[in-house]
Each structure stands twice: as C-alpha cells, then as structure tokens.
CSV table of C-alpha atoms in Angstrom, one decimal:
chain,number,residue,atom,x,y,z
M,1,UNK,CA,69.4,30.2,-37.5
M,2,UNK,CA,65.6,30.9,-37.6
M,3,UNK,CA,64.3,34.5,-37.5
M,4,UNK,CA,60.8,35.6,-36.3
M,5,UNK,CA,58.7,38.6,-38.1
M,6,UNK,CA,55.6,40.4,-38.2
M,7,UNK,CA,53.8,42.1,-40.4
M,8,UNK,CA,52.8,45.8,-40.6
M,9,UNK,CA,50.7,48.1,-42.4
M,10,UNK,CA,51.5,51.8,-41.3
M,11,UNK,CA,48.3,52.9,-43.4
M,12,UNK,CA,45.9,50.9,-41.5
M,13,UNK,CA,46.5,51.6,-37.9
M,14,UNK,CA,48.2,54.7,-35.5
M,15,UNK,CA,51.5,55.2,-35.0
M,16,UNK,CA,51.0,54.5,-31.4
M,17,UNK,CA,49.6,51.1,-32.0
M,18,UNK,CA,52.1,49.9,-34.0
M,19,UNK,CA,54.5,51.5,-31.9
M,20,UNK,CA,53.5,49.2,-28.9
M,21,UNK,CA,53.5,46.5,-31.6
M,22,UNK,CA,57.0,46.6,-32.7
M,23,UNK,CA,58.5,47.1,-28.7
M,24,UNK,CA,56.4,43.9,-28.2
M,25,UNK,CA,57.7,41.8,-30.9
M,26,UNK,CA,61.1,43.1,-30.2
M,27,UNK,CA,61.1,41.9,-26.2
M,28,UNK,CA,60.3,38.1,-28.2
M,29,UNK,CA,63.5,38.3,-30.2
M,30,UNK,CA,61.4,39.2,-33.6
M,31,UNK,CA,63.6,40.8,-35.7
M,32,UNK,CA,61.9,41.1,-39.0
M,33,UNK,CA,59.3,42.9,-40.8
M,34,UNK,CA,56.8,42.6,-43.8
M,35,UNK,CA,55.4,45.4,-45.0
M,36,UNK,CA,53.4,46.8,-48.8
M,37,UNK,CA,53.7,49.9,-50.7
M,38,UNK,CA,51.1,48.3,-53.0
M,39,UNK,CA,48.3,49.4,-51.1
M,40,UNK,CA,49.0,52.6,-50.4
M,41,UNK,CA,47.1,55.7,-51.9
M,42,UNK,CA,49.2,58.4,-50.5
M,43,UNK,CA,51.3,60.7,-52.8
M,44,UNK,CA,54.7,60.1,-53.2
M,45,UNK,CA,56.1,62.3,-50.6
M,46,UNK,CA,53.5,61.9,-48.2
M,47,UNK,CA,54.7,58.1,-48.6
M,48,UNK,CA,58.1,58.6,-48.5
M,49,UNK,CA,57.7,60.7,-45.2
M,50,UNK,CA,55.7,58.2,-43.4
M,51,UNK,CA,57.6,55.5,-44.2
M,52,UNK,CA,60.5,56.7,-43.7
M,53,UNK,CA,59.4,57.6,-40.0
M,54,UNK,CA,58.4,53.9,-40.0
M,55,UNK,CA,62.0,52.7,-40.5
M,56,UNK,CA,63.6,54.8,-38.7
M,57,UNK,CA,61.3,53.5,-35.5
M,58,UNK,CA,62.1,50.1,-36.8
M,59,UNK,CA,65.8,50.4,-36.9
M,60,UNK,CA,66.2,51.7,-33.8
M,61,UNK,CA,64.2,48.4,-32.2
M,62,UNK,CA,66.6,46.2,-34.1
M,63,UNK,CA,64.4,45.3,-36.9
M,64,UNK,CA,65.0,44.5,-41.1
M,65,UNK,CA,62.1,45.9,-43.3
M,66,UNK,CA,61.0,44.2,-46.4
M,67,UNK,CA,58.7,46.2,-48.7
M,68,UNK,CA,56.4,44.7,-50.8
M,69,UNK,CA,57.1,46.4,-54.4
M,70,UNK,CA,56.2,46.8,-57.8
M,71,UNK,CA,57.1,48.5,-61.0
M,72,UNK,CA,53.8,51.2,-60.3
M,73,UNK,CA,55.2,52.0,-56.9
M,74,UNK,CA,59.1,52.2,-58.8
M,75,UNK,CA,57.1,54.8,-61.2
M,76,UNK,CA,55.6,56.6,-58.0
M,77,UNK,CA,58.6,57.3,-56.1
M,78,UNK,CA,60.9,57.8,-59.3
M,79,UNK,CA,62.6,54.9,-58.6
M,80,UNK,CA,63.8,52.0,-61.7
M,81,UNK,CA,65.9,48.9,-61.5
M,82,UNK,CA,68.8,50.8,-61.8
M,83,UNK,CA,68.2,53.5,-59.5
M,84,UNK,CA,67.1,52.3,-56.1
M,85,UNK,CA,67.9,55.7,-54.3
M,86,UNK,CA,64.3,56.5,-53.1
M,87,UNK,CA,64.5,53.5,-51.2
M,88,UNK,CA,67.6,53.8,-49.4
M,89,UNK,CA,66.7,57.2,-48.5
M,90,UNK,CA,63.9,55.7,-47.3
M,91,UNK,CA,65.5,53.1,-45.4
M,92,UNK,CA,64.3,50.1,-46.8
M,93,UNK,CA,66.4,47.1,-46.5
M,94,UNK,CA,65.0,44.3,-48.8
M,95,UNK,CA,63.0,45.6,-51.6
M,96,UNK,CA,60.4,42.5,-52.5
M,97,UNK,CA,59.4,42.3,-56.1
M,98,UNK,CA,55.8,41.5,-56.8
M,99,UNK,CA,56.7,41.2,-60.6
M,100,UNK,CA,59.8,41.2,-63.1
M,101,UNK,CA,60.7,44.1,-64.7
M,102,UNK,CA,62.6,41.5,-67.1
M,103,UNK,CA,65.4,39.0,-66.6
M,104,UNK,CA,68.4,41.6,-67.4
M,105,UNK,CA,66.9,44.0,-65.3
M,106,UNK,CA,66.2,41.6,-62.3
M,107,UNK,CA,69.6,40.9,-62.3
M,108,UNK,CA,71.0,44.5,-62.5
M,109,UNK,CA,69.1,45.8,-59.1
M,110,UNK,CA,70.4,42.5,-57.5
M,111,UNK,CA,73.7,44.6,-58.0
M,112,UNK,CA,72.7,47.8,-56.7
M,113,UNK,CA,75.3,49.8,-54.8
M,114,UNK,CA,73.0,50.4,-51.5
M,115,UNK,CA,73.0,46.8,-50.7
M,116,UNK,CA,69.8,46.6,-50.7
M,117,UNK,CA,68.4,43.1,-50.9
M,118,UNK,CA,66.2,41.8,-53.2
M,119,UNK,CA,63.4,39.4,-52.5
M,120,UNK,CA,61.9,37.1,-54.9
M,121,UNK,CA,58.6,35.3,-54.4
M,122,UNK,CA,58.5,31.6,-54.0
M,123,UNK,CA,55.7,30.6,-54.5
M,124,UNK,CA,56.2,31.2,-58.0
M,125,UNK,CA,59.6,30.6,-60.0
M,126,UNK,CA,60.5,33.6,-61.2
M,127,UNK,CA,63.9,32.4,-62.4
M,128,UNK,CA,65.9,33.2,-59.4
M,129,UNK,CA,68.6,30.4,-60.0
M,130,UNK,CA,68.7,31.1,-64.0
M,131,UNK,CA,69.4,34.6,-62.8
M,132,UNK,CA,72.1,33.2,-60.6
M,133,UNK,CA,73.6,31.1,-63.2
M,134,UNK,CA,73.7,34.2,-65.5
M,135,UNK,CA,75.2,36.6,-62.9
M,136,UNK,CA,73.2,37.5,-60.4
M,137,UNK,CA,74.7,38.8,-57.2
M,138,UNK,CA,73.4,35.9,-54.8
M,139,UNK,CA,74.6,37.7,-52.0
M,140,UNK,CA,71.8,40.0,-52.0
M,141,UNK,CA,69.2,38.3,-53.2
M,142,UNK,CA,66.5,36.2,-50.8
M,143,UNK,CA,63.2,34.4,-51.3
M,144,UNK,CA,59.9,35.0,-49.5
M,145,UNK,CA,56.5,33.1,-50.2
M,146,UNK,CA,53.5,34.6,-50.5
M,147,UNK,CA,50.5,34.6,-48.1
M,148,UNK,CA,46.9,33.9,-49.2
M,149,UNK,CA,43.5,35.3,-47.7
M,150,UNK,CA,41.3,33.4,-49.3
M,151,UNK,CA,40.1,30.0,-47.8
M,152,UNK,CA,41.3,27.4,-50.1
M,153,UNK,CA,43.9,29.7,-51.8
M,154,UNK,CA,47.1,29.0,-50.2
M,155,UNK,CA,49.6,26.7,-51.0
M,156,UNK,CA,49.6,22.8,-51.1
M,157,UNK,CA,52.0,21.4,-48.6
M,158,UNK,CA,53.9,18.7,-50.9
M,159,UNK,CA,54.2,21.7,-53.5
M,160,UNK,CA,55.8,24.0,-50.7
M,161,UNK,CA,58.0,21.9,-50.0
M,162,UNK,CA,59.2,21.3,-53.2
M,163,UNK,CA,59.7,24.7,-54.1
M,164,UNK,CA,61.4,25.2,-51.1
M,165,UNK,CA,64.1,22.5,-51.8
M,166,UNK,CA,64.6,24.5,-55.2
M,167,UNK,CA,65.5,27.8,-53.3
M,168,UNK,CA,67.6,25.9,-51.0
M,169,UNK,CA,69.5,24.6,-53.5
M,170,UNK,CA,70.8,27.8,-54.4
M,171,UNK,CA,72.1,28.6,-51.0
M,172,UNK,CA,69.4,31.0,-50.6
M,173,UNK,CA,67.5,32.4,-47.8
M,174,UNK,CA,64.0,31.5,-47.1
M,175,UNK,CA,61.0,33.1,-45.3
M,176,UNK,CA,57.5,32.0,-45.4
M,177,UNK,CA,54.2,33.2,-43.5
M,178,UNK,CA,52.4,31.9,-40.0
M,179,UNK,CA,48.9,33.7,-39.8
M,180,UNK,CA,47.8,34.8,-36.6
M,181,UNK,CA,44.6,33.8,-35.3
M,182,UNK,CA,43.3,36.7,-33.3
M,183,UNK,CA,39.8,38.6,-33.7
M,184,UNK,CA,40.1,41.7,-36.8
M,185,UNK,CA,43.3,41.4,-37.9
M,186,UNK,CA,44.6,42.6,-41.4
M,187,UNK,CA,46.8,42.4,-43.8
M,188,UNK,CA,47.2,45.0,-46.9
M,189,UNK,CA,43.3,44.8,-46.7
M,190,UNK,CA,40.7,43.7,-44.0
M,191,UNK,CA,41.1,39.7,-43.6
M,192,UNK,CA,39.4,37.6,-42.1
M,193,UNK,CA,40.6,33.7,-43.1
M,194,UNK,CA,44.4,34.8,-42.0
M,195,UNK,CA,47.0,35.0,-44.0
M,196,UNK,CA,49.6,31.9,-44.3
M,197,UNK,CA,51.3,30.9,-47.0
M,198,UNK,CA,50.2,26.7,-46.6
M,199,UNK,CA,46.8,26.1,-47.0
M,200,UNK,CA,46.9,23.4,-44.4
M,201,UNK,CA,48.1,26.5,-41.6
M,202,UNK,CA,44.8,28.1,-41.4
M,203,UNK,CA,43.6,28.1,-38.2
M,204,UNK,CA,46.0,26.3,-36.8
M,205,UNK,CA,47.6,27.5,-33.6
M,206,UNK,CA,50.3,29.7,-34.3
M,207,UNK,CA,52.8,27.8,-32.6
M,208,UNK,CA,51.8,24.5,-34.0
M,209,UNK,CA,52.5,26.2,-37.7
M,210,UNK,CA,55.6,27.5,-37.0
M,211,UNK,CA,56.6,23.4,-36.0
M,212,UNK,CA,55.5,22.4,-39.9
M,213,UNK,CA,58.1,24.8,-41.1
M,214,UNK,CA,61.0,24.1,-38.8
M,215,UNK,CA,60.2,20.1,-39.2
M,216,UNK,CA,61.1,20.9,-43.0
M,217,UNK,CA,64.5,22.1,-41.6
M,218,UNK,CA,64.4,24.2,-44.8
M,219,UNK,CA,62.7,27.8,-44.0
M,220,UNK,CA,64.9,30.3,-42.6
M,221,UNK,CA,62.6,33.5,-41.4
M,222,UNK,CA,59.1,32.9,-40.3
M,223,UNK,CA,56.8,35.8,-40.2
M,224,UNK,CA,53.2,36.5,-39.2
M,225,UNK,CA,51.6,37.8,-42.3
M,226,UNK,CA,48.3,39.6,-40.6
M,227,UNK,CA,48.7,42.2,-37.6
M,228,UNK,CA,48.1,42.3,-35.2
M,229,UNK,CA,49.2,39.3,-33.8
M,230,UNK,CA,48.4,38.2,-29.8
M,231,UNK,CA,51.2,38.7,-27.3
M,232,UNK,CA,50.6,35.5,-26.3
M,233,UNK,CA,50.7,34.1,-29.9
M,234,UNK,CA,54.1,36.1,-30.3
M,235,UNK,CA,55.2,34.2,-27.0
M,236,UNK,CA,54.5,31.0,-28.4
M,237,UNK,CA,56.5,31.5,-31.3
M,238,UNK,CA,59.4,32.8,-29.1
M,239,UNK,CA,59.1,30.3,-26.2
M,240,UNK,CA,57.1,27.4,-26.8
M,241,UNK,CA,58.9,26.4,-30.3
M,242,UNK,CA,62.0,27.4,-29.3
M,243,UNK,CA,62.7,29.9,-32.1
M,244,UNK,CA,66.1,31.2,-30.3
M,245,UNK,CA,66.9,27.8,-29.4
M,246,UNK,CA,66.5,25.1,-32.2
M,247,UNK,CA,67.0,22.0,-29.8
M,248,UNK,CA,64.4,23.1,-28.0
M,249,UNK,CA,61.8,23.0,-31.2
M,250,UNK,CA,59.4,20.3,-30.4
M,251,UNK,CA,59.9,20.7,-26.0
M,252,UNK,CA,56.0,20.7,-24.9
C-alpha cells in the first residue's frame, strides 16, 4: 500500500501556515511527513520545545514524522546511538540518518527500546542489508532517498531503479521524493529547481511523477520534498493517480 507525505520546515514558516498545511494534506489521505533538524540554529531546548509542539499537532492529524538527523544534532540534544530518549520525548517516530555513526553502532539504535525507526538513505548504500545480515533489527529500519536542488543533481533513473530493487530485496520499506512545482517554495533552504529525488522529475507535473514511481511497483511512500505544495497538486496525488486506490493508478 502507497502512502503520501509532505514536507515541512517549522523554522521557515508560522505555525499558522503550516497549520492549514497539515489539515490540508490530511483531508487528501497524506499521512506522512519529512522534516530536518540539520538546519536548525535554535538552542537545544528552544528546539526541543518547538518541535515537540510540531508533533504533537502532527499526531493528532494522523501523521508519522521523520527527522532528518545527524551525529551534530545527536551531540545538541544529548542524544547517542544508544540513547535515543530526546527524541522520543520529542515525539519523533523515524529518526533519518544523514551519516553513520559506524556499522556496530548503526545497528545498535536499530534496536532501540522506543521503537523508533530508523531511516537510511538510498541513494547511497550505506550497508543497510550487511547490517541486516549481521543483526540488524529489520523491523525498524526503512529507506528514504534523497532529494536534490540543484538542476542536474538528482538521480539517474536506471540508477534509481536499481538501488531501489536492492532495498526491496530486503523486504524493506521505500520512500522517495515528488517536487512540487508551485511559485517560492522551500525546502531546508530557499529552492527554486524543486526538490525530487530523479533528475528526470523536475518540472514535471506532480501527478505525472508520482506515475514513474508507482509504474516501478517498487516505492512504498511518496513525499513532496519542498513546501508548500498546491492544493490542487496535493489533489492530484490523492485523486488523479489513485494513491488510495492502486487499480485506479493510470485512470485519466
């Protein structure tokens, strides 16, 4: 079963209007979201107050979190890979690791007693499946691409895919990014090329990149990596491609 997301950067914008952005993408079914500690500047308990806020608003729309982590932001918020408390106080519910903090380690936090989930990126091996093979608890472990601002940056379609197969190999789940295509969006910074993970996406309607993924029959979440995305655009992706029905996917 497919999942929609969205992306969201609670340092960029008001609460209000990302308020009215989760309700939105919640009446379409979404039902995940992207989100970075990387970029923000804020100390650590002005960071783990606004976040926390953020989840909690989050949760209650019916929504999973992924935060975009890495050992500097563990360091900030007192966190290691074997003591992930900060972030379930938080609320966070996949925890996506832009780095290694070392094989033995990487395995250890995908054992951590807040089932937390960890997400590795794909578009890179990082040794997710040697990890499985030497322990690692697959049941809480996931894979998520990543997007790419720069024209001419993202990935190459036949190279996707076969990374994608990989991942799928190990029974695990997939999620890779659409890039809306409305006037100032951002992601972590200002953007202005979009932010999908194919190269081949960019400027494509959103809809019409969404069908490249589900032709694959091999990616399990799409989300939109800029925000904010159209309402219409987050109506296409919920309508038009047949997201909540997949025998529906390529009805005009």
């Amino acid at each position: 079963m497919h999942r929609l997301g969205i992306s969201v950067y609670p340092e960029k914008s008001s609460k209000e209007e990302i308020y009215n952005y989760l309700t939105s993408a919640s009446h379409y079914g979404f039902t995940r979201i992207f989100t970075c500690l990387l970029s923000v500047t804020k100390s650590a308990d002005e960071m783990m107050q606004d976040f926390t806020e953020f989840m909690n608003q989050a949760h209650r729309l019916g929504f999973e979190v992924a935060v975009d982590t890495n050992p500097e932001v563990f360091k900030k918020l007192n966190a290691s890979y074997n003591n992930l408390e900060p972030f379930a106080r938080m609320g966070v519910d996949i925890l996506r690791l832009d780095g290694s903090f070392g094989t033995a380690q990487d395995i250890e936090i995908t054992h951590n007693p807040y089932h937390i989930k960890i997400e590795f990126n794909g578009s890179v091996d990082q040794g997710a499946g040697l990890m499985i093979e030497h322990g690692a608890n697959r049941e809480q472990m996931t894979i998520c691409h990543n997007f790419y601002p720069e024209r001419y940056s993202g990935l190459d379609w036949d190279l996707f895919n076969k990374l994608h197969k990989h991942w799928k190999s190990y029974n695990l789940t997939t999620a890779a990014f659409v890039s809306s295509n409305a006037v100032n969006t951002h992601g972590p910074w200002n953007v202005f090329c979009g932010l999908p993970t194919v190269e081949i996406m960019r400027g494509l309607p959103i809809d019409l990149q969404a069908r490249y993924y589900l032709a694959t029959g091999l990616v399990d979440d799409i989300i939109i990596g800029n925000a904010f995305a159209t309402e219409e655009e987050l109506k296409a992706l919920a309508q038009k491609n047949g997201i909540a029905n997949p025998n529906m996917i390529f009805v005009g």
